[in-house]
Structures are given as structure tokens and as C-alpha cells.
CSV table of C-alpha atoms in Angstrom, one decimal:
chain,number,residue,atom,x,y,z
A,1,UNK,CA,-113.1,-0.7,-14.8
A,2,UNK,CA,-110.3,-3.0,-16.1
A,3,UNK,CA,-106.7,-1.7,-15.3
A,4,UNK,CA,-104.8,-2.5,-18.5
A,5,UNK,CA,-101.3,-1.4,-17.4
A,6,UNK,CA,-99.1,-3.7,-15.4
A,7,UNK,CA,-98.2,-2.3,-12.0
A,8,UNK,CA,-94.8,-2.3,-10.3
A,9,UNK,CA,-94.9,-4.0,-7.0
A,10,UNK,CA,-93.1,-2.5,-4.0
A,11,UNK,CA,-92.6,-3.2,-0.3
A,12,UNK,CA,-92.5,-0.6,2.4
A,13,UNK,CA,-90.5,-0.9,5.6
A,14,UNK,CA,-92.0,1.1,8.4
A,15,UNK,CA,-89.3,1.5,11.1
A,16,UNK,CA,-87.8,4.9,10.5
A,17,UNK,CA,-85.9,7.1,13.0
A,18,UNK,CA,-88.9,7.9,15.1
A,19,UNK,CA,-88.5,9.2,18.6
A,20,UNK,CA,-89.9,6.0,20.1
A,21,UNK,CA,-88.4,3.6,17.5
A,22,UNK,CA,-91.7,2.2,16.7
A,23,UNK,CA,-93.2,1.3,13.3
A,24,UNK,CA,-95.2,4.0,11.5
A,25,UNK,CA,-97.4,1.4,9.8
A,26,UNK,CA,-100.4,2.4,12.0
A,27,UNK,CA,-100.0,6.0,10.8
A,28,UNK,CA,-100.0,4.8,7.2
A,29,UNK,CA,-103.1,2.7,7.7
A,30,UNK,CA,-105.0,5.4,9.5
A,31,UNK,CA,-104.1,8.1,7.0
A,32,UNK,CA,-104.2,6.2,3.7
A,33,UNK,CA,-100.6,7.1,2.9
A,34,UNK,CA,-97.2,5.7,2.2
A,35,UNK,CA,-94.8,7.4,4.6
A,36,UNK,CA,-91.0,7.3,4.9
A,37,UNK,CA,-88.4,9.4,6.9
A,38,UNK,CA,-86.0,12.2,6.2
A,39,UNK,CA,-88.5,14.4,8.0
A,40,UNK,CA,-86.1,17.3,8.8
A,41,UNK,CA,-86.0,16.8,12.5
A,42,UNK,CA,-85.0,19.6,14.9
A,43,UNK,CA,-82.4,17.2,16.4
A,44,UNK,CA,-80.7,16.9,13.0
A,45,UNK,CA,-80.7,20.6,12.6
A,46,UNK,CA,-79.2,21.1,16.1
A,47,UNK,CA,-76.2,19.1,15.0
A,48,UNK,CA,-75.3,21.6,12.4
A,49,UNK,CA,-72.7,24.3,13.2
A,50,UNK,CA,-75.0,27.3,12.6
A,51,UNK,CA,-76.4,30.1,14.6
A,52,UNK,CA,-79.8,30.0,16.4
A,53,UNK,CA,-81.2,32.6,14.1
A,54,UNK,CA,-80.3,30.4,11.1
A,55,UNK,CA,-81.8,27.4,12.7
A,56,UNK,CA,-85.0,29.2,13.4
A,57,UNK,CA,-85.1,30.5,9.8
A,58,UNK,CA,-84.7,26.9,8.5
A,59,UNK,CA,-87.4,25.6,10.8
A,60,UNK,CA,-89.7,28.3,9.5
A,61,UNK,CA,-88.9,27.3,5.9
A,62,UNK,CA,-89.5,23.6,6.8
A,63,UNK,CA,-92.8,24.3,8.4
A,64,UNK,CA,-94.0,26.0,5.2
A,65,UNK,CA,-92.9,23.5,2.6
A,66,UNK,CA,-95.6,23.3,-0.1
A,67,UNK,CA,-93.9,21.4,-3.0
A,68,UNK,CA,-91.2,19.0,-3.8
A,69,UNK,CA,-88.8,21.6,-5.1
A,70,UNK,CA,-88.9,23.4,-1.8
A,71,UNK,CA,-88.2,20.2,0.1
A,72,UNK,CA,-85.2,19.4,-2.2
A,73,UNK,CA,-83.8,22.9,-1.6
A,74,UNK,CA,-83.9,22.8,2.2
A,75,UNK,CA,-82.9,19.1,2.6
A,76,UNK,CA,-79.1,19.7,2.4
A,77,UNK,CA,-79.3,22.4,5.0
A,78,UNK,CA,-80.6,19.8,7.5
A,79,UNK,CA,-78.7,16.7,6.4
A,80,UNK,CA,-75.8,17.9,4.2
A,81,UNK,CA,-75.2,16.2,0.8
A,82,UNK,CA,-77.7,15.4,-1.8
A,83,UNK,CA,-81.3,14.3,-1.3
A,84,UNK,CA,-81.7,10.6,-0.5
A,85,UNK,CA,-82.6,8.4,-3.5
A,86,UNK,CA,-85.5,7.0,-1.4
A,87,UNK,CA,-87.2,10.4,-1.6
A,88,UNK,CA,-86.9,10.5,-5.3
A,89,UNK,CA,-88.2,7.0,-5.5
A,90,UNK,CA,-91.3,8.0,-3.5
A,91,UNK,CA,-91.8,11.1,-5.6
A,92,UNK,CA,-90.8,10.0,-9.1
A,93,UNK,CA,-90.9,6.2,-9.4
A,94,UNK,CA,-94.1,5.1,-7.7
A,95,UNK,CA,-96.9,5.3,-10.3
A,96,UNK,CA,-100.6,5.4,-10.2
A,97,UNK,CA,-102.0,1.8,-9.9
A,98,UNK,CA,-98.7,0.4,-8.5
A,99,UNK,CA,-99.1,-2.0,-5.7
A,100,UNK,CA,-97.4,-1.7,-2.2
A,101,UNK,CA,-96.9,-4.3,0.4
A,102,UNK,CA,-96.5,-3.5,4.1
A,103,UNK,CA,-96.2,-5.6,7.3
A,104,UNK,CA,-97.5,-4.6,10.7
A,105,UNK,CA,-97.9,-6.7,13.9
A,106,UNK,CA,-97.6,-9.9,12.0
A,107,UNK,CA,-100.2,-8.9,9.4
A,108,UNK,CA,-99.5,-8.2,5.8
A,109,UNK,CA,-101.3,-5.3,3.9
A,110,UNK,CA,-101.5,-4.5,0.2
A,111,UNK,CA,-102.4,-1.1,-1.3
A,112,UNK,CA,-103.0,0.3,-4.7
A,113,UNK,CA,-101.7,3.8,-5.5
A,114,UNK,CA,-104.8,5.8,-6.3
A,115,UNK,CA,-105.3,8.1,-9.3
A,116,UNK,CA,-105.2,11.2,-7.1
A,117,UNK,CA,-102.0,10.1,-5.4
A,118,UNK,CA,-99.3,12.8,-4.9
A,119,UNK,CA,-96.2,13.5,-2.9
A,120,UNK,CA,-96.6,15.7,0.1
A,121,UNK,CA,-94.5,16.8,3.1
A,122,UNK,CA,-96.2,17.0,6.5
A,123,UNK,CA,-94.7,19.6,8.9
A,124,UNK,CA,-97.0,18.5,11.7
A,125,UNK,CA,-94.8,18.2,14.8
A,126,UNK,CA,-96.1,14.7,15.8
A,127,UNK,CA,-95.5,13.5,12.3
A,128,UNK,CA,-92.0,14.8,12.3
A,129,UNK,CA,-91.4,13.1,15.6
A,130,UNK,CA,-92.6,9.8,14.1
A,131,UNK,CA,-90.3,10.4,11.1
A,132,UNK,CA,-93.2,10.0,8.6
A,133,UNK,CA,-93.2,13.4,6.9
A,134,UNK,CA,-92.4,12.2,3.3
A,135,UNK,CA,-95.7,10.8,2.0
A,136,UNK,CA,-97.7,9.6,-1.0
A,137,UNK,CA,-101.4,10.2,-0.6
A,138,UNK,CA,-104.5,8.3,-1.9
A,139,UNK,CA,-103.3,4.9,-0.7
A,140,UNK,CA,-106.1,2.4,0.2
A,141,UNK,CA,-104.7,-0.4,2.4
A,142,UNK,CA,-106.3,-3.9,2.5
A,143,UNK,CA,-105.5,-6.5,5.1
A,144,UNK,CA,-104.4,-9.7,3.4
A,145,UNK,CA,-103.4,-11.9,6.3
A,146,UNK,CA,-100.5,-13.5,8.2
A,147,UNK,CA,-97.3,-14.9,6.9
A,148,UNK,CA,-98.9,-18.2,6.0
A,149,UNK,CA,-101.4,-16.3,3.8
A,150,UNK,CA,-98.8,-14.5,1.5
A,151,UNK,CA,-96.1,-15.8,-0.9
A,152,UNK,CA,-92.6,-16.5,0.4
A,153,UNK,CA,-91.4,-13.9,-2.1
A,154,UNK,CA,-93.3,-11.2,-0.2
A,155,UNK,CA,-92.2,-12.3,3.3
A,156,UNK,CA,-88.6,-12.5,2.4
A,157,UNK,CA,-88.7,-9.1,0.8
A,158,UNK,CA,-89.0,-7.6,4.3
A,159,UNK,CA,-85.8,-9.2,5.7
A,160,UNK,CA,-83.5,-6.3,4.8
A,161,UNK,CA,-83.1,-3.4,2.3
A,162,UNK,CA,-84.2,0.2,1.8
A,163,UNK,CA,-87.3,1.9,3.2
A,164,UNK,CA,-89.1,1.3,-0.1
A,165,UNK,CA,-88.0,-1.0,-2.9
A,166,UNK,CA,-89.3,-3.2,-5.7
A,167,UNK,CA,-90.3,-6.8,-5.2
A,168,UNK,CA,-89.0,-8.3,-8.5
A,169,UNK,CA,-89.4,-12.1,-7.8
A,170,UNK,CA,-91.2,-14.0,-10.5
A,171,UNK,CA,-94.9,-14.5,-9.9
A,172,UNK,CA,-95.3,-11.9,-7.2
A,173,UNK,CA,-96.7,-9.3,-9.6
A,174,UNK,CA,-99.3,-11.7,-10.8
A,175,UNK,CA,-100.2,-12.8,-7.3
A,176,UNK,CA,-100.5,-9.2,-6.1
A,177,UNK,CA,-102.8,-8.3,-8.9
A,178,UNK,CA,-104.9,-11.5,-8.3
A,179,UNK,CA,-105.3,-11.0,-4.5
A,180,UNK,CA,-106.1,-7.3,-5.0
A,181,UNK,CA,-108.8,-8.3,-7.5
A,182,UNK,CA,-110.2,-10.9,-5.1
A,183,UNK,CA,-110.2,-8.5,-2.0
A,184,UNK,CA,-111.8,-5.5,-3.7
A,185,UNK,CA,-115.1,-4.8,-5.4
A,186,UNK,CA,-113.9,-1.9,-7.6
A,187,UNK,CA,-111.4,-1.7,-10.4
A,188,UNK,CA,-109.7,-5.0,-11.5
A,189,UNK,CA,-106.3,-5.6,-12.9
A,190,UNK,CA,-106.0,-7.5,-16.2
A,191,UNK,CA,-103.6,-10.4,-15.6
A,192,UNK,CA,-101.5,-11.6,-18.5
A,193,UNK,CA,-99.0,-14.3,-17.7
A,194,UNK,CA,-97.9,-14.6,-21.3
A,195,UNK,CA,-96.9,-18.2,-20.7
A,196,UNK,CA,-94.0,-17.1,-18.5
A,197,UNK,CA,-94.8,-19.2,-15.5
A,198,UNK,CA,-95.8,-22.9,-15.4
A,199,UNK,CA,-98.2,-23.9,-12.5
A,200,UNK,CA,-95.3,-25.6,-10.8
A,201,UNK,CA,-93.1,-22.5,-11.0
A,202,UNK,CA,-95.9,-20.4,-9.7
A,203,UNK,CA,-96.4,-22.8,-6.8
A,204,UNK,CA,-92.8,-22.6,-5.6
A,205,UNK,CA,-92.7,-18.9,-6.0
A,206,UNK,CA,-95.7,-18.5,-3.7
A,207,UNK,CA,-95.1,-21.1,-1.0
A,208,UNK,CA,-93.1,-19.9,2.0
A,209,UNK,CA,-90.0,-21.8,3.1
A,210,UNK,CA,-91.8,-23.1,6.2
A,211,UNK,CA,-94.7,-24.1,4.1
A,212,UNK,CA,-92.4,-26.1,1.8
A,213,UNK,CA,-90.9,-27.8,4.9
A,214,UNK,CA,-94.4,-28.8,6.1
A,215,UNK,CA,-95.2,-30.1,2.6
A,216,UNK,CA,-92.1,-32.3,2.6
A,217,UNK,CA,-93.0,-33.7,6.0
A,218,UNK,CA,-96.5,-34.5,4.9
A,219,UNK,CA,-95.2,-36.1,1.7
A,220,UNK,CA,-92.9,-38.4,3.7
A,221,UNK,CA,-95.7,-39.3,6.1
A,222,UNK,CA,-98.0,-40.2,3.2
A,223,UNK,CA,-95.3,-42.1,1.2
A,224,UNK,CA,-93.5,-43.9,4.1
A,225,UNK,CA,-95.4,-43.2,7.3
A,226,UNK,CA,-92.5,-41.2,8.8
A,227,UNK,CA,-93.5,-39.1,11.8
A,228,UNK,CA,-92.0,-35.6,12.5
A,229,UNK,CA,-90.5,-34.9,16.0
A,230,UNK,CA,-91.6,-31.2,16.5
A,231,UNK,CA,-88.9,-30.4,19.1
A,232,UNK,CA,-86.2,-31.1,16.6
A,233,UNK,CA,-87.2,-28.2,14.4
A,234,UNK,CA,-84.5,-25.8,15.7
A,235,UNK,CA,-82.8,-22.9,14.0
A,236,UNK,CA,-79.5,-24.0,15.4
A,237,UNK,CA,-79.5,-27.2,13.3
A,238,UNK,CA,-78.6,-25.6,10.0
A,239,UNK,CA,-77.7,-28.9,8.3
A,240,UNK,CA,-81.3,-30.2,8.5
A,241,UNK,CA,-84.8,-28.8,9.1
A,242,UNK,CA,-86.0,-31.5,11.6
A,243,UNK,CA,-85.9,-35.2,12.4
A,244,UNK,CA,-88.6,-37.7,11.6
A,245,UNK,CA,-88.9,-41.3,12.9
A,246,UNK,CA,-89.6,-44.5,11.0
A,247,UNK,CA,-92.4,-46.1,13.1
A,248,UNK,CA,-91.4,-49.5,11.9
A,249,UNK,CA,-87.9,-49.6,13.3
A,250,UNK,CA,-87.3,-46.3,15.1
A,251,UNK,CA,-84.6,-45.1,12.7
A,252,UNK,CA,-84.1,-41.4,12.3
A,253,UNK,CA,-84.9,-39.5,9.1
A,254,UNK,CA,-83.3,-36.1,8.4
A,255,UNK,CA,-84.7,-33.6,5.8
A,256,UNK,CA,-83.2,-30.5,4.2
A,257,UNK,CA,-85.5,-28.2,2.3
A,258,UNK,CA,-84.5,-25.2,0.2
A,259,UNK,CA,-86.7,-22.9,-1.8
A,260,UNK,CA,-85.3,-21.1,-4.9
A,261,UNK,CA,-82.1,-21.5,-6.9
A,262,UNK,CA,-80.2,-23.2,-4.1
A,263,UNK,CA,-77.9,-26.2,-4.7
A,264,UNK,CA,-77.3,-29.0,-2.2
A,265,UNK,CA,-74.3,-31.3,-1.9
A,266,UNK,CA,-75.2,-34.9,-0.8
A,267,UNK,CA,-71.7,-35.4,0.6
A,268,UNK,CA,-72.4,-32.8,3.3
A,269,UNK,CA,-75.0,-35.2,4.8
A,270,UNK,CA,-73.2,-38.6,4.7
A,271,UNK,CA,-72.2,-38.5,8.3
A,272,UNK,CA,-75.7,-38.2,9.7
A,273,UNK,CA,-76.9,-41.4,11.5
A,274,UNK,CA,-80.0,-42.2,9.5
A,275,UNK,CA,-81.6,-41.7,6.2
A,276,UNK,CA,-81.6,-38.3,4.6
A,277,UNK,CA,-84.1,-36.6,2.1
A,278,UNK,CA,-83.0,-33.5,0.2
A,279,UNK,CA,-85.3,-31.1,-1.6
A,280,UNK,CA,-84.5,-27.9,-3.5
A,281,UNK,CA,-87.2,-26.3,-5.6
A,282,UNK,CA,-85.0,-24.6,-8.1
A,283,UNK,CA,-81.4,-25.9,-7.6
A,284,UNK,CA,-79.6,-29.2,-8.0
A,285,UNK,CA,-78.5,-31.9,-5.7
A,286,UNK,CA,-74.8,-32.7,-6.4
A,287,UNK,CA,-73.0,-36.0,-5.8
A,288,UNK,CA,-76.2,-38.0,-5.1
A,289,UNK,CA,-74.7,-41.0,-6.8
A,290,UNK,CA,-71.9,-41.2,-4.3
A,291,UNK,CA,-74.1,-41.8,-1.4
A,292,UNK,CA,-76.3,-44.7,-0.1
A,293,UNK,CA,-78.4,-43.3,2.7
A,294,UNK,CA,-79.5,-40.1,0.9
A,295,UNK,CA,-82.6,-39.6,-1.4
A,296,UNK,CA,-83.8,-36.7,-3.5
A,297,UNK,CA,-87.4,-35.5,-3.5
A,298,UNK,CA,-87.9,-33.8,-6.9
A,299,UNK,CA,-90.0,-30.6,-7.3
A,300,UNK,CA,-92.4,-32.2,-9.8
A,301,UNK,CA,-93.3,-35.1,-7.5
A,302,UNK,CA,-93.9,-32.8,-4.5
A,303,UNK,CA,-96.0,-30.6,-6.7
A,304,UNK,CA,-98.1,-33.5,-7.9
A,305,UNK,CA,-98.5,-34.6,-4.3
A,306,UNK,CA,-99.7,-31.1,-3.2
A,307,UNK,CA,-102.3,-30.9,-6.0
A,308,UNK,CA,-103.7,-34.4,-5.6
A,309,UNK,CA,-107.2,-34.2,-4.2
A,310,UNK,CA,-106.7,-37.4,-2.2
A,311,UNK,CA,-104.1,-35.6,-0.1
A,312,UNK,CA,-106.2,-32.5,0.7
A,313,UNK,CA,-107.1,-33.6,4.3
A,314,UNK,CA,-103.4,-34.0,5.4
A,315,UNK,CA,-102.2,-30.7,4.0
A,316,UNK,CA,-102.0,-27.4,6.0
A,317,UNK,CA,-104.5,-24.7,5.0
A,318,UNK,CA,-101.9,-22.3,3.7
A,319,UNK,CA,-100.7,-24.9,1.1
A,320,UNK,CA,-104.3,-25.7,0.1
A,321,UNK,CA,-104.8,-22.0,-0.4
A,322,UNK,CA,-101.9,-21.7,-2.9
A,323,UNK,CA,-103.2,-24.8,-4.8
A,324,UNK,CA,-106.7,-23.4,-5.0
A,325,UNK,CA,-105.4,-19.9,-6.0
A,326,UNK,CA,-103.1,-21.2,-8.7
A,327,UNK,CA,-105.8,-23.4,-10.2
A,328,UNK,CA,-108.3,-20.4,-10.2
A,329,UNK,CA,-105.9,-17.8,-11.5
A,330,UNK,CA,-105.0,-19.9,-14.5
A,331,UNK,CA,-108.6,-20.8,-15.1
A,332,UNK,CA,-109.7,-17.2,-14.9
A,333,UNK,CA,-107.2,-16.1,-17.5
A,334,UNK,CA,-107.8,-19.2,-19.7
A,335,UNK,CA,-104.3,-20.8,-19.3
């Protein structure tokens, strides 16, 4: 069956207030659910200034919750205040056929919300201890791969934020539908780009920041023979990503690589003792005409380099994967 409606794409954080502080991703995988917290813990109830008989009555009500309305009515008696918006998101906003990303032990998983999906509250004591009682059922998880196997827009969505939230970056919805179609044998999403994304924009939405750095290094190796010094790739050197060497004269080469709408100022790099190459996939490089030792690598030339078949043997596998995927997705939908 072809799924005609476009899904929303979400990402699920799986580190709630469990007793052991561990992720509940394994529970989600094993039980085919999305799970978040606000599980009506005994410890939370014990902090309230009420009698033991009232506590026991509330525990009994909690253990017999059968629908969302009952959960909403008892929630303030445990936590005070109104029900968390995250609970309403789980119950009201996640729709059948939406797609959900999750990360666990370095692996990324994708799931489609099944046609029988519903909200449920689990009063199982072990589930409450893991803070996983608020659930959506009928969630079939698929392992997609490691960080190098998924778009940068997916990996960066896990940096911070709420338990469950949209991923709204351009291209991620189309990629998520595509990879779901590729990984499953059942229903397929109909993908319609409507001319919104050029191949180059798709590429820079998909490639991770580290993948983009690798690509710049390979480009400079192919164009000039510059060799990267791996030990110089340190997080502490915020001004540049790493140092390369010119094998002809031993001069240093510095690179700065930014993905997204990020501007760079060439004047910030004039003091470096060597040549500098700046790249930003969606921003601008300012004041480049006021410098002599600084060059710009433009997105279109790096894109052409990545898609040239003559370079396929010097590119990392993850970059080749994006090139192949973009070529195929646009061929499949006749764009």
C-alpha cells in the first residue's frame, strides 16, 4: 500500500528520571512503544504534604488508570500544576504514520506509528521505576545505523530539547520516508519534493558536520596534495578544524568548516601562520577581499567534487552513501 499523507518526523530522547538514570530505549525496542516519563512515582507522591491514607488512595487510583482522562485527573495530585505539554504531545499530536527517530548505544533507530497505535499508561512497578509509563503502542522500530549513516539534521536533533519533539530541518522528512521505504517490505511512503530542494541542498542537509570536514580534507588532497595531520583535529581548537601540510614545502594549511546558515569572517583568521581555507554550506564568508592568505571553498564546487565518479575511491563510505541516496531518490520520483 502507498501511504499518501506526509508524516511528521519526531525524535525521542530516552533518558527520563529512572531510578538508575539509564536510557529506556531498550524498553521501547523490546516492547514496540514510544515511552516518556511523568510516571507518577511513589517518591514524587511522598514529597506531598498529605496523609498516608491519602497517599495510598492515590496509589490505588494510579494503579488502575485505564484512559487518558483518568491520568489527567490524577496528575496534579502527584506533581501539582497542569499536565506537562509533553504528555499532550504524546497523546494528541503524534499521528498514525508519523515517523520517530531514537538513539541508543551509538545506533539510530526509526519507527513508523502503526494504525493501531494508542496512548496507554503502564502501572507496572518496574515500568514506573524506569519512568516509562506514558506510552504510545504499535511502534515498529528499525535499526538504521551509526552516526555516519544518518543525516546531520537527525544527529544534531538529539543535542538538547524536550523528551519528544519535531525535527523540522529541510530534507529530513524526505530522507526519513526514503530510508523507511528502503528498509521495509510493507507499506511505502509517497515522496513528493515539489521542487523544494535541489540536489545540492539535499546533500548539505544530509551530510554530518564531521562528514563535511572529511570532504573538505579530501578535496584539498585531490586539488593540492595537502595531507591532514590527524592529531590536530581537537575540540579545543575552535578557530579551525585541523591542520594540513603542503608536502612540497611543509607549510601549514588551516581549515574551518561550517554546515548550515553560518557566516564566517576572514579577518578572524589572518593571524594564523599559514594558508587558510574557509567553507560554509549555507552562510557567507565576509571580508575575503581584505586578506591574502585565505581562500574560500564554495558549496557548489565541493558538491561537484563529491558527485564526480573519478573521486569515489578517495571518499569515505558515508559520503558515498549520501551521493548514491540522493541520486536514487531523485531518480525514483522522476526529478
